[in-house]
Structures are given as C-alpha cells and as structure tokens.
C-alpha cells in the first residue's frame, strides 16, 4: 500500500524523468522520475534558510542512492549532487547545484 501511495505522489508531483550518471563515468540510470524543488530550504546554525541548492527527490525503487558528484540530467539542465539530505527508505532527496 505504501509503494502505491509513493507511486501516486510522484505521478502527480513529478517534473519528469531524469538521467542519473554516477561520478567518474560510473553507472547510468535513465528514466528516474524526479521532483525538482528550486531554492531549497535547509537547516543551518541560524535555523532554516533558503539556499541556492536545488532539491531533487525520487523513489528509492528507481535509484537506490546518489553519490556526491553524480549528475542528474533533466531537459537542458544538469544538477550535480552535493549531499543526500533525506532518505526515509522509500523516497530520497538530494541537495544539488546547477552545473554551469
């Protein structure tokens, strides 16, 4: 039931499918359905603040993990993974920077 709920959430909120490439020419995973959140809110020493990072969220069933330095290609944009900020075992969110 939980997997069905996550599938429905992603189906309604997704921005589309991205391609993930692991760092150093590693594995490539195509068709990862992603939710992209610009101006990601993050916790810091002064509390919650709006950052320049982009949050990318996906279902763990489609991509088990993203490594620092990995790249999500979505449309004309490329997002470099900085760090995983949440992983509840079903959905993962990574803070990414737009690759120039």
PDB file of N, CA and C in Angstrom:
ATOM      1  N   UNK A   1       0.822  -1.182   0.000  1.00  0.00           N
ATOM      2  CA  UNK A   1       0.000   0.000   0.000  1.00  0.00           C
ATOM      3  C   UNK A   1       0.874   1.258   0.000  1.00  0.00           C
ATOM      4  N   UNK A   2       1.983   1.229   0.752  1.00  0.00           N
ATOM      5  CA  UNK A   2       2.877   2.378   0.823  1.00  0.00           C
ATOM      6  C   UNK A   2       3.515   2.644  -0.538  1.00  0.00           C
ATOM      7  N   UNK A   3       3.932   1.594  -1.240  1.00  0.00           N
ATOM      8  CA  UNK A   3       4.525   1.764  -2.565  1.00  0.00           C
ATOM      9  C   UNK A   3       3.525   2.380  -3.539  1.00  0.00           C
ATOM     10  N   UNK A   4       2.280   1.964  -3.445  1.00  0.00           N
ATOM     11  CA  UNK A   4       1.245   2.533  -4.304  1.00  0.00           C
ATOM     12  C   UNK A   4       1.048   4.018  -4.003  1.00  0.00           C
ATOM     13  N   UNK A   5       1.080   4.382  -2.716  1.00  0.00           N
ATOM     14  CA  UNK A   5       0.945   5.790  -2.331  1.00  0.00           C
ATOM     15  C   UNK A   5       2.103   6.608  -2.889  1.00  0.00           C
ATOM     16  N   UNK A   6       3.341   6.112  -2.740  1.00  0.00           N
ATOM     17  CA  UNK A   6       4.503   6.841  -3.252  1.00  0.00           C
ATOM     18  C   UNK A   6       4.437   6.975  -4.771  1.00  0.00           C
ATOM     19  N   UNK A   7       3.983   5.936  -5.440  1.00  0.00           N
ATOM     20  CA  UNK A   7       3.840   5.990  -6.897  1.00  0.00           C
ATOM     21  C   UNK A   7       2.843   7.064  -7.305  1.00  0.00           C
ATOM     22  N   UNK A   8       1.746   7.168  -6.576  1.00  0.00           N
ATOM     23  CA  UNK A   8       0.727   8.172  -6.895  1.00  0.00           C
ATOM     24  C   UNK A   8       1.228   9.583  -6.612  1.00  0.00           C
ATOM     25  N   UNK A   9       1.948   9.753  -5.505  1.00  0.00           N
ATOM     26  CA  UNK A   9       2.500  11.071  -5.173  1.00  0.00           C
ATOM     27  C   UNK A   9       3.452  11.518  -6.266  1.00  0.00           C
ATOM     28  N   UNK A  10       4.374  10.656  -6.646  1.00  0.00           N
ATOM     29  CA  UNK A  10       5.340  11.007  -7.687  1.00  0.00           C
ATOM     30  C   UNK A  10       4.625  11.255  -9.015  1.00  0.00           C
ATOM     31  N   UNK A  11       3.640  10.458  -9.332  1.00  0.00           N
ATOM     32  CA  UNK A  11       2.899  10.632 -10.588  1.00  0.00           C
ATOM     33  C   UNK A  11       2.253  12.009 -10.676  1.00  0.00           C
ATOM     34  N   UNK A  12       1.788  12.530  -9.548  1.00  0.00           N
ATOM     35  CA  UNK A  12       1.107  13.830  -9.549  1.00  0.00           C
ATOM     36  C   UNK A  12       2.056  15.012  -9.394  1.00  0.00           C
ATOM     37  N   UNK A  13       3.179  14.817  -8.712  1.00  0.00           N
ATOM     38  CA  UNK A  13       4.073  15.927  -8.424  1.00  0.00           C
ATOM     39  C   UNK A  13       5.349  15.955  -9.264  1.00  0.00           C
ATOM     40  N   UNK A  14       5.613  14.902 -10.013  1.00  0.00           N
ATOM     41  CA  UNK A  14       6.879  14.806 -10.739  1.00  0.00           C
ATOM     42  C   UNK A  14       7.007  15.907 -11.794  1.00  0.00           C
ATOM     43  N   UNK A  15       8.254  16.289 -12.018  1.00  0.00           N
ATOM     44  CA  UNK A  15       8.560  17.242 -13.075  1.00  0.00           C
ATOM     45  C   UNK A  15       8.881  16.510 -14.372  1.00  0.00           C
ATOM     46  N   UNK A  16       9.212  15.229 -14.277  1.00  0.00           N
ATOM     47  CA  UNK A  16       9.527  14.427 -15.448  1.00  0.00           C
ATOM     48  C   UNK A  16      10.569  13.382 -15.110  1.00  0.00           C
ATOM     49  N   UNK A  17      11.155  12.800 -16.144  1.00  0.00           N
ATOM     50  CA  UNK A  17      12.161  11.759 -15.972  1.00  0.00           C
ATOM     51  C   UNK A  17      13.548  12.333 -16.232  1.00  0.00           C
ATOM     52  N   UNK A  18      14.488  11.955 -15.382  1.00  0.00           N
ATOM     53  CA  UNK A  18      15.873  12.414 -15.497  1.00  0.00           C
ATOM     54  C   UNK A  18      16.782  11.218 -15.718  1.00  0.00           C
ATOM     55  N   UNK A  19      18.011  11.527 -16.094  1.00  0.00           N
ATOM     56  CA  UNK A  19      19.042  10.502 -16.207  1.00  0.00           C
ATOM     57  C   UNK A  19      20.086  10.784 -15.152  1.00  0.00           C
ATOM     58  N   UNK A  20      20.456   9.774 -14.393  1.00  0.00           N
ATOM     59  CA  UNK A  20      21.485   9.922 -13.362  1.00  0.00           C
ATOM     60  C   UNK A  20      22.756   9.232 -13.834  1.00  0.00           C
ATOM     61  N   UNK A  21      23.890   9.940 -13.711  1.00  0.00           N
ATOM     62  CA  UNK A  21      25.195   9.373 -14.025  1.00  0.00           C
ATOM     63  C   UNK A  21      26.045   9.441 -12.776  1.00  0.00           C
ATOM     64  N   UNK A  22      26.527   8.295 -12.321  1.00  0.00           N
ATOM     65  CA  UNK A  22      27.388   8.233 -11.140  1.00  0.00           C
ATOM     66  C   UNK A  22      28.718   8.934 -11.448  1.00  0.00           C
ATOM     67  N   UNK A  23      29.427   9.408 -10.413  1.00  0.00           N
ATOM     68  CA  UNK A  23      30.685  10.115 -10.641  1.00  0.00           C
ATOM     69  C   UNK A  23      31.743   9.227 -11.297  1.00  0.00           C
ATOM     70  N   UNK A  24      32.705   9.888 -11.919  1.00  0.00           N
ATOM     71  CA  UNK A  24      33.851   9.234 -12.568  1.00  0.00           C
ATOM     72  C   UNK A  24      33.403   8.247 -13.643  1.00  0.00           C
ATOM     73  N   UNK A  25      32.399   8.644 -14.423  1.00  0.00           N
ATOM     74  CA  UNK A  25      31.952   7.797 -15.527  1.00  0.00           C
ATOM     75  C   UNK A  25      31.298   6.507 -15.088  1.00  0.00           C
ATOM     76  N   UNK A  26      30.689   6.515 -13.927  1.00  0.00           N
ATOM     77  CA  UNK A  26      30.051   5.320 -13.378  1.00  0.00           C
ATOM     78  C   UNK A  26      28.764   4.969 -14.089  1.00  0.00           C
ATOM     79  N   UNK A  27      27.955   4.175 -13.415  1.00  0.00           N
ATOM     80  CA  UNK A  27      26.701   3.670 -13.975  1.00  0.00           C
ATOM     81  C   UNK A  27      25.762   4.808 -14.360  1.00  0.00           C
ATOM     82  N   UNK A  28      24.969   4.552 -15.390  1.00  0.00           N
ATOM     83  CA  UNK A  28      23.957   5.494 -15.860  1.00  0.00           C
ATOM     84  C   UNK A  28      22.592   4.856 -15.649  1.00  0.00           C
ATOM     85  N   UNK A  29      21.676   5.612 -15.023  1.00  0.00           N
ATOM     86  CA  UNK A  29      20.309   5.140 -14.796  1.00  0.00           C
ATOM     87  C   UNK A  29      19.373   6.135 -15.475  1.00  0.00           C
ATOM     88  N   UNK A  30      18.631   5.669 -16.456  1.00  0.00           N
ATOM     89  CA  UNK A  30      17.697   6.528 -17.192  1.00  0.00           C
ATOM     90  C   UNK A  30      16.278   6.343 -16.682  1.00  0.00           C
ATOM     91  N   UNK A  31      15.446   7.346 -16.919  1.00  0.00           N
ATOM     92  CA  UNK A  31      14.026   7.241 -16.592  1.00  0.00           C
ATOM     93  C   UNK A  31      13.679   7.374 -15.124  1.00  0.00           C
ATOM     94  N   UNK A  32      14.545   8.037 -14.347  1.00  0.00           N
ATOM     95  CA  UNK A  32      14.256   8.253 -12.925  1.00  0.00           C
ATOM     96  C   UNK A  32      13.266   9.409 -12.823  1.00  0.00           C
ATOM     97  N   UNK A  33      12.063   9.134 -12.304  1.00  0.00           N
ATOM     98  CA  UNK A  33      11.058  10.190 -12.153  1.00  0.00           C
ATOM     99  C   UNK A  33      11.448  11.072 -10.974  1.00  0.00           C
ATOM    100  N   UNK A  34      11.564  12.379 -11.231  1.00  0.00           N
ATOM    101  CA  UNK A  34      12.070  13.302 -10.214  1.00  0.00           C
ATOM    102  C   UNK A  34      11.095  14.440  -9.941  1.00  0.00           C
ATOM    103  N   UNK A  35      11.186  14.932  -8.712  1.00  0.00           N
ATOM    104  CA  UNK A  35      10.505  16.151  -8.300  1.00  0.00           C
ATOM    105  C   UNK A  35      11.618  17.155  -8.033  1.00  0.00           C
ATOM    106  N   UNK A  36      11.581  18.304  -8.701  1.00  0.00           N
ATOM    107  CA  UNK A  36      12.648  19.299  -8.582  1.00  0.00           C
ATOM    108  C   UNK A  36      12.126  20.489  -7.792  1.00  0.00           C
ATOM    109  N   UNK A  37      12.876  20.868  -6.762  1.00  0.00           N
ATOM    110  CA  UNK A  37      12.496  21.964  -5.864  1.00  0.00           C
ATOM    111  C   UNK A  37      13.606  23.006  -5.857  1.00  0.00           C
ATOM    112  N   UNK A  38      13.374  24.129  -6.539  1.00  0.00           N
ATOM    113  CA  UNK A  38      14.363  25.210  -6.572  1.00  0.00           C
ATOM    114  C   UNK A  38      14.320  26.005  -5.264  1.00  0.00           C
ATOM    115  N   UNK A  39      15.424  26.661  -4.923  1.00  0.00           N
ATOM    116  CA  UNK A  39      15.539  27.445  -3.679  1.00  0.00           C
ATOM    117  C   UNK A  39      15.196  26.591  -2.464  1.00  0.00           C
ATOM    118  N   UNK A  40      15.873  25.486  -2.347  1.00  0.00           N
ATOM    119  CA  UNK A  40      15.654  24.514  -1.287  1.00  0.00           C
ATOM    120  C   UNK A  40      15.836  25.144   0.088  1.00  0.00           C
ATOM    121  N   UNK A  41      14.920  24.853   0.995  1.00  0.00           N
ATOM    122  CA  UNK A  41      15.046  25.299   2.381  1.00  0.00           C
ATOM    123  C   UNK A  41      15.902  24.272   3.117  1.00  0.00           C
ATOM    124  N   UNK A  42      16.930  24.744   3.845  1.00  0.00           N
ATOM    125  CA  UNK A  42      17.822  23.851   4.564  1.00  0.00           C
ATOM    126  C   UNK A  42      18.014  24.345   5.992  1.00  0.00           C
ATOM    127  N   UNK A  43      18.422  23.419   6.861  1.00  0.00           N
ATOM    128  CA  UNK A  43      18.731  23.764   8.247  1.00  0.00           C
ATOM    129  C   UNK A  43      20.185  24.166   8.358  1.00  0.00           C
ATOM    130  N   UNK A  44      20.432  25.201   9.150  1.00  0.00           N
ATOM    131  CA  UNK A  44      21.790  25.646   9.402  1.00  0.00           C
ATOM    132  C   UNK A  44      21.931  26.077  10.849  1.00  0.00           C
ATOM    133  N   UNK A  45      23.079  26.610  11.226  1.00  0.00           N
ATOM    134  CA  UNK A  45      23.298  27.011  12.617  1.00  0.00           C
ATOM    135  C   UNK A  45      22.358  28.128  13.072  1.00  0.00           C
ATOM    136  N   UNK A  46      21.872  28.913  12.134  1.00  0.00           N
ATOM    137  CA  UNK A  46      20.974  30.024  12.460  1.00  0.00           C
ATOM    138  C   UNK A  46      19.498  29.634  12.284  1.00  0.00           C
ATOM    139  N   UNK A  47      19.239  28.373  11.983  1.00  0.00           N
ATOM    140  CA  UNK A  47      17.868  27.917  11.750  1.00  0.00           C
ATOM    141  C   UNK A  47      17.662  27.578  10.285  1.00  0.00           C
ATOM    142  N   UNK A  48      16.418  27.607   9.835  1.00  0.00           N
ATOM    143  CA  UNK A  48      16.086  27.264   8.458  1.00  0.00           C
ATOM    144  C   UNK A  48      16.333  28.473   7.563  1.00  0.00           C
ATOM    145  N   UNK A  49      16.957  28.224   6.397  1.00  0.00           N
ATOM    146  CA  UNK A  49      17.220  29.306   5.455  1.00  0.00           C
ATOM    147  C   UNK A  49      17.013  28.808   4.030  1.00  0.00           C
ATOM    148  N   UNK A  50      16.732  29.741   3.132  1.00  0.00           N
ATOM    149  CA  UNK A  50      16.581  29.419   1.715  1.00  0.00           C
ATOM    150  C   UNK A  50      17.972  29.378   1.097  1.00  0.00           C
ATOM    151  N   UNK A  51      18.281  28.296   0.406  1.00  0.00           N
ATOM    152  CA  UNK A  51      19.617  28.138  -0.175  1.00  0.00           C
ATOM    153  C   UNK A  51      19.549  28.239  -1.698  1.00  0.00           C
ATOM    154  N   UNK A  52      20.715  28.272  -2.306  1.00  0.00           N
ATOM    155  CA  UNK A  52      20.806  28.251  -3.763  1.00  0.00           C
ATOM    156  C   UNK A  52      20.704  26.831  -4.302  1.00  0.00           C
ATOM    157  N   UNK A  53      20.690  25.854  -3.401  1.00  0.00           N
ATOM    158  CA  UNK A  53      20.646  24.449  -3.811  1.00  0.00           C
ATOM    159  C   UNK A  53      19.290  24.105  -4.424  1.00  0.00           C
ATOM    160  N   UNK A  54      19.305  23.087  -5.246  1.00  0.00           N
ATOM    161  CA  UNK A  54      18.099  22.544  -5.855  1.00  0.00           C
ATOM    162  C   UNK A  54      17.869  21.173  -5.238  1.00  0.00           C
ATOM    163  N   UNK A  55      16.671  20.935  -4.737  1.00  0.00           N
ATOM    164  CA  UNK A  55      16.349  19.624  -4.178  1.00  0.00           C
ATOM    165  C   UNK A  55      15.793  18.725  -5.272  1.00  0.00           C
ATOM    166  N   UNK A  56      16.339  17.545  -5.382  1.00  0.00           N
ATOM    167  CA  UNK A  56      15.819  16.555  -6.322  1.00  0.00           C
ATOM    168  C   UNK A  56      15.378  15.346  -5.507  1.00  0.00           C
ATOM    169  N   UNK A  57      14.116  14.977  -5.674  1.00  0.00           N
ATOM    170  CA  UNK A  57      13.520  13.863  -4.933  1.00  0.00           C
ATOM    171  C   UNK A  57      13.108  12.785  -5.914  1.00  0.00           C
ATOM    172  N   UNK A  58      13.349  11.517  -5.537  1.00  0.00           N
ATOM    173  CA  UNK A  58      12.976  10.390  -6.373  1.00  0.00           C
ATOM    174  C   UNK A  58      12.641   9.194  -5.500  1.00  0.00           C
ATOM    175  N   UNK A  59      12.023   8.178  -6.107  1.00  0.00           N
ATOM    176  CA  UNK A  59      11.695   6.935  -5.403  1.00  0.00           C
ATOM    177  C   UNK A  59      12.930   6.053  -5.340  1.00  0.00           C
ATOM    178  N   UNK A  60      13.210   5.525  -4.165  1.00  0.00           N
ATOM    179  CA  UNK A  60      14.379   4.673  -3.964  1.00  0.00           C
ATOM    180  C   UNK A  60      14.297   3.417  -4.826  1.00  0.00           C
ATOM    181  N   UNK A  61      13.106   2.979  -5.170  1.00  0.00           N
ATOM    182  CA  UNK A  61      12.947   1.804  -6.024  1.00  0.00           C
ATOM    183  C   UNK A  61      13.520   2.049  -7.422  1.00  0.00           C
ATOM    184  N   UNK A  62      13.580   3.311  -7.855  1.00  0.00           N
ATOM    185  CA  UNK A  62      14.114   3.623  -9.180  1.00  0.00           C
ATOM    186  C   UNK A  62      15.621   3.872  -9.159  1.00  0.00           C
ATOM    187  N   UNK A  63      16.121   4.401  -8.046  1.00  0.00           N
ATOM    188  CA  UNK A  63      17.553   4.672  -7.894  1.00  0.00           C
ATOM    189  C   UNK A  63      17.862   4.546  -6.413  1.00  0.00           C
ATOM    190  N   UNK A  64      18.669   3.549  -6.068  1.00  0.00           N
ATOM    191  CA  UNK A  64      18.922   3.224  -4.657  1.00  0.00           C
ATOM    192  C   UNK A  64      19.637   4.336  -3.907  1.00  0.00           C
ATOM    193  N   UNK A  65      20.537   5.062  -4.569  1.00  0.00           N
ATOM    194  CA  UNK A  65      21.283   6.143  -3.920  1.00  0.00           C
ATOM    195  C   UNK A  65      21.961   6.988  -4.983  1.00  0.00           C
ATOM    196  N   UNK A  66      22.279   8.219  -4.624  1.00  0.00           N
ATOM    197  CA  UNK A  66      23.042   9.111  -5.498  1.00  0.00           C
ATOM    198  C   UNK A  66      24.297   9.524  -4.737  1.00  0.00           C
ATOM    199  N   UNK A  67      25.411   9.462  -5.405  1.00  0.00           N
ATOM    200  CA  UNK A  67      26.682   9.793  -4.761  1.00  0.00           C
ATOM    201  C   UNK A  67      27.046  11.250  -5.002  1.00  0.00           C
ATOM    202  N   UNK A  68      27.793  11.808  -4.064  1.00  0.00           N
ATOM    203  CA  UNK A  68      28.309  13.166  -4.221  1.00  0.00           C
ATOM    204  C   UNK A  68      29.117  13.224  -5.521  1.00  0.00           C
ATOM    205  N   UNK A  69      28.826  14.199  -6.350  1.00  0.00           N
ATOM    206  CA  UNK A  69      29.499  14.332  -7.632  1.00  0.00           C
ATOM    207  C   UNK A  69      28.750  13.690  -8.785  1.00  0.00           C
ATOM    208  N   UNK A  70      27.720  12.904  -8.471  1.00  0.00           N
ATOM    209  CA  UNK A  70      26.876  12.332  -9.516  1.00  0.00           C
ATOM    210  C   UNK A  70      26.063  13.449 -10.171  1.00  0.00           C
ATOM    211  N   UNK A  71      25.549  13.190 -11.360  1.00  0.00           N
ATOM    212  CA  UNK A  71      24.835  14.230 -12.106  1.00  0.00           C
ATOM    213  C   UNK A  71      23.468  13.730 -12.552  1.00  0.00           C
ATOM    214  N   UNK A  72      22.439  14.537 -12.279  1.00  0.00           N
ATOM    215  CA  UNK A  72      21.111  14.324 -12.827  1.00  0.00           C
ATOM    216  C   UNK A  72      20.976  15.232 -14.045  1.00  0.00           C
ATOM    217  N   UNK A  73      20.670  14.654 -15.198  1.00  0.00           N
ATOM    218  CA  UNK A  73      20.405  15.435 -16.405  1.00  0.00           C
ATOM    219  C   UNK A  73      18.899  15.465 -16.595  1.00  0.00           C
ATOM    220  N   UNK A  74      18.358  16.685 -16.664  1.00  0.00           N
ATOM    221  CA  UNK A  74      16.915  16.862 -16.820  1.00  0.00           C
ATOM    222  C   UNK A  74      16.700  17.987 -17.828  1.00  0.00           C
ATOM    223  N   UNK A  75      16.165  17.655 -18.979  1.00  0.00           N
ATOM    224  CA  UNK A  75      15.993  18.657 -20.028  1.00  0.00           C
ATOM    225  C   UNK A  75      17.347  19.220 -20.429  1.00  0.00           C
ATOM    226  N   UNK A  76      17.455  20.544 -20.417  1.00  0.00           N
ATOM    227  CA  UNK A  76      18.710  21.209 -20.773  1.00  0.00           C
ATOM    228  C   UNK A  76      19.588  21.472 -19.562  1.00  0.00           C
ATOM    229  N   UNK A  77      19.168  21.047 -18.391  1.00  0.00           N
ATOM    230  CA  UNK A  77      19.898  21.318 -17.155  1.00  0.00           C
ATOM    231  C   UNK A  77      20.632  20.078 -16.654  1.00  0.00           C
ATOM    232  N   UNK A  78      21.724  20.332 -15.945  1.00  0.00           N
ATOM    233  CA  UNK A  78      22.465  19.265 -15.269  1.00  0.00           C
ATOM    234  C   UNK A  78      22.627  19.686 -13.815  1.00  0.00           C
ATOM    235  N   UNK A  79      22.342  18.782 -12.897  1.00  0.00           N
ATOM    236  CA  UNK A  79      22.397  19.052 -11.465  1.00  0.00           C
ATOM    237  C   UNK A  79      23.419  18.120 -10.821  1.00  0.00           C
ATOM    238  N   UNK A  80      24.418  18.699 -10.166  1.00  0.00           N
ATOM    239  CA  UNK A  80      25.464  17.918  -9.510  1.00  0.00           C
ATOM    240  C   UNK A  80      25.063  17.673  -8.062  1.00  0.00           C
ATOM    241  N   UNK A  81      25.093  16.423  -7.636  1.00  0.00           N
ATOM    242  CA  UNK A  81      24.700  16.050  -6.284  1.00  0.00           C
ATOM    243  C   UNK A  81      25.762  16.530  -5.289  1.00  0.00           C
ATOM    244  N   UNK A  82      25.314  17.277  -4.284  1.00  0.00           N
ATOM    245  CA  UNK A  82      26.191  17.739  -3.203  1.00  0.00           C
ATOM    246  C   UNK A  82      26.104  16.797  -2.003  1.00  0.00           C
ATOM    247  N   UNK A  83      24.864  16.482  -1.597  1.00  0.00           N
ATOM    248  CA  UNK A  83      24.665  15.583  -0.463  1.00  0.00           C
ATOM    249  C   UNK A  83      23.226  15.090  -0.432  1.00  0.00           C
ATOM    250  N   UNK A  84      23.048  13.922   0.148  1.00  0.00           N
ATOM    251  CA  UNK A  84      21.705  13.392   0.395  1.00  0.00           C
ATOM    252  C   UNK A  84      21.214  14.037   1.681  1.00  0.00           C
ATOM    253  N   UNK A  85      20.026  14.654   1.622  1.00  0.00           N
ATOM    254  CA  UNK A  85      19.537  15.333   2.828  1.00  0.00           C
ATOM    255  C   UNK A  85      18.411  14.572   3.514  1.00  0.00           C
ATOM    256  N   UNK A  86      17.684  13.730   2.776  1.00  0.00           N
ATOM    257  CA  UNK A  86      16.697  12.860   3.417  1.00  0.00           C
ATOM    258  C   UNK A  86      16.634  11.523   2.680  1.00  0.00           C
ATOM    259  N   UNK A  87      16.419  10.471   3.449  1.00  0.00           N
ATOM    260  CA  UNK A  87      16.229   9.134   2.908  1.00  0.00           C
ATOM    261  C   UNK A  87      15.395   8.375   3.930  1.00  0.00           C
ATOM    262  N   UNK A  88      14.102   8.233   3.627  1.00  0.00           N
ATOM    263  CA  UNK A  88      13.219   7.536   4.571  1.00  0.00           C
ATOM    264  C   UNK A  88      13.056   6.059   4.229  1.00  0.00           C
ATOM    265  N   UNK A  89      13.882   5.571   3.310  1.00  0.00           N
ATOM    266  CA  UNK A  89      13.805   4.185   2.887  1.00  0.00           C
ATOM    267  C   UNK A  89      12.929   3.983   1.667  1.00  0.00           C
ATOM    268  N   UNK A  90      12.157   5.007   1.294  1.00  0.00           N
ATOM    269  CA  UNK A  90      11.265   4.912   0.141  1.00  0.00           C
ATOM    270  C   UNK A  90      11.487   6.068  -0.831  1.00  0.00           C
ATOM    271  N   UNK A  91      11.683   7.260  -0.285  1.00  0.00           N
ATOM    272  CA  UNK A  91      11.931   8.459  -1.085  1.00  0.00           C
ATOM    273  C   UNK A  91      13.253   9.063  -0.631  1.00  0.00           C
ATOM    274  N   UNK A  92      14.015   9.598  -1.584  1.00  0.00           N
ATOM    275  CA  UNK A  92      15.309  10.218  -1.283  1.00  0.00           C
ATOM    276  C   UNK A  92      15.302  11.629  -1.850  1.00  0.00           C
ATOM    277  N   UNK A  93      15.873  12.571  -1.098  1.00  0.00           N
ATOM    278  CA  UNK A  93      16.063  13.925  -1.592  1.00  0.00           C
ATOM    279  C   UNK A  93      17.541  14.274  -1.474  1.00  0.00           C
ATOM    280  N   UNK A  94      18.081  14.803  -2.558  1.00  0.00           N
ATOM    281  CA  UNK A  94      19.483  15.236  -2.575  1.00  0.00           C
ATOM    282  C   UNK A  94      19.533  16.725  -2.865  1.00  0.00           C
ATOM    283  N   UNK A  95      20.447  17.413  -2.163  1.00  0.00           N
ATOM    284  CA  UNK A  95      20.719  18.814  -2.462  1.00  0.00           C
ATOM    285  C   UNK A  95      21.711  18.840  -3.606  1.00  0.00           C
ATOM    286  N   UNK A  96      21.379  19.567  -4.658  1.00  0.00           N
ATOM    287  CA  UNK A  96      22.203  19.618  -5.858  1.00  0.00           C
ATOM    288  C   UNK A  96      22.472  21.065  -6.258  1.00  0.00           C
ATOM    289  N   UNK A  97      23.524  21.244  -7.032  1.00  0.00           N
ATOM    290  CA  UNK A  97      23.843  22.554  -7.603  1.00  0.00           C
ATOM    291  C   UNK A  97      23.711  22.452  -9.117  1.00  0.00           C
ATOM    292  N   UNK A  98      23.247  23.536  -9.731  1.00  0.00           N
ATOM    293  CA  UNK A  98      23.128  23.560 -11.187  1.00  0.00           C
ATOM    294  C   UNK A  98      24.526  23.602 -11.773  1.00  0.00           C
ATOM    295  N   UNK A  99      24.801  22.708 -12.711  1.00  0.00           N
ATOM    296  CA  UNK A  99      26.119  22.671 -13.346  1.00  0.00           C
ATOM    297  C   UNK A  99      26.170  23.759 -14.411  1.00  0.00           C
ATOM    298  N   UNK A 100      27.191  24.606 -14.343  1.00  0.00           N
ATOM    299  CA  UNK A 100      27.277  25.707 -15.327  1.00  0.00           C
ATOM    300  C   UNK A 100      27.564  25.205 -16.732  1.00  0.00           C
TER     301      UNK A 100
END
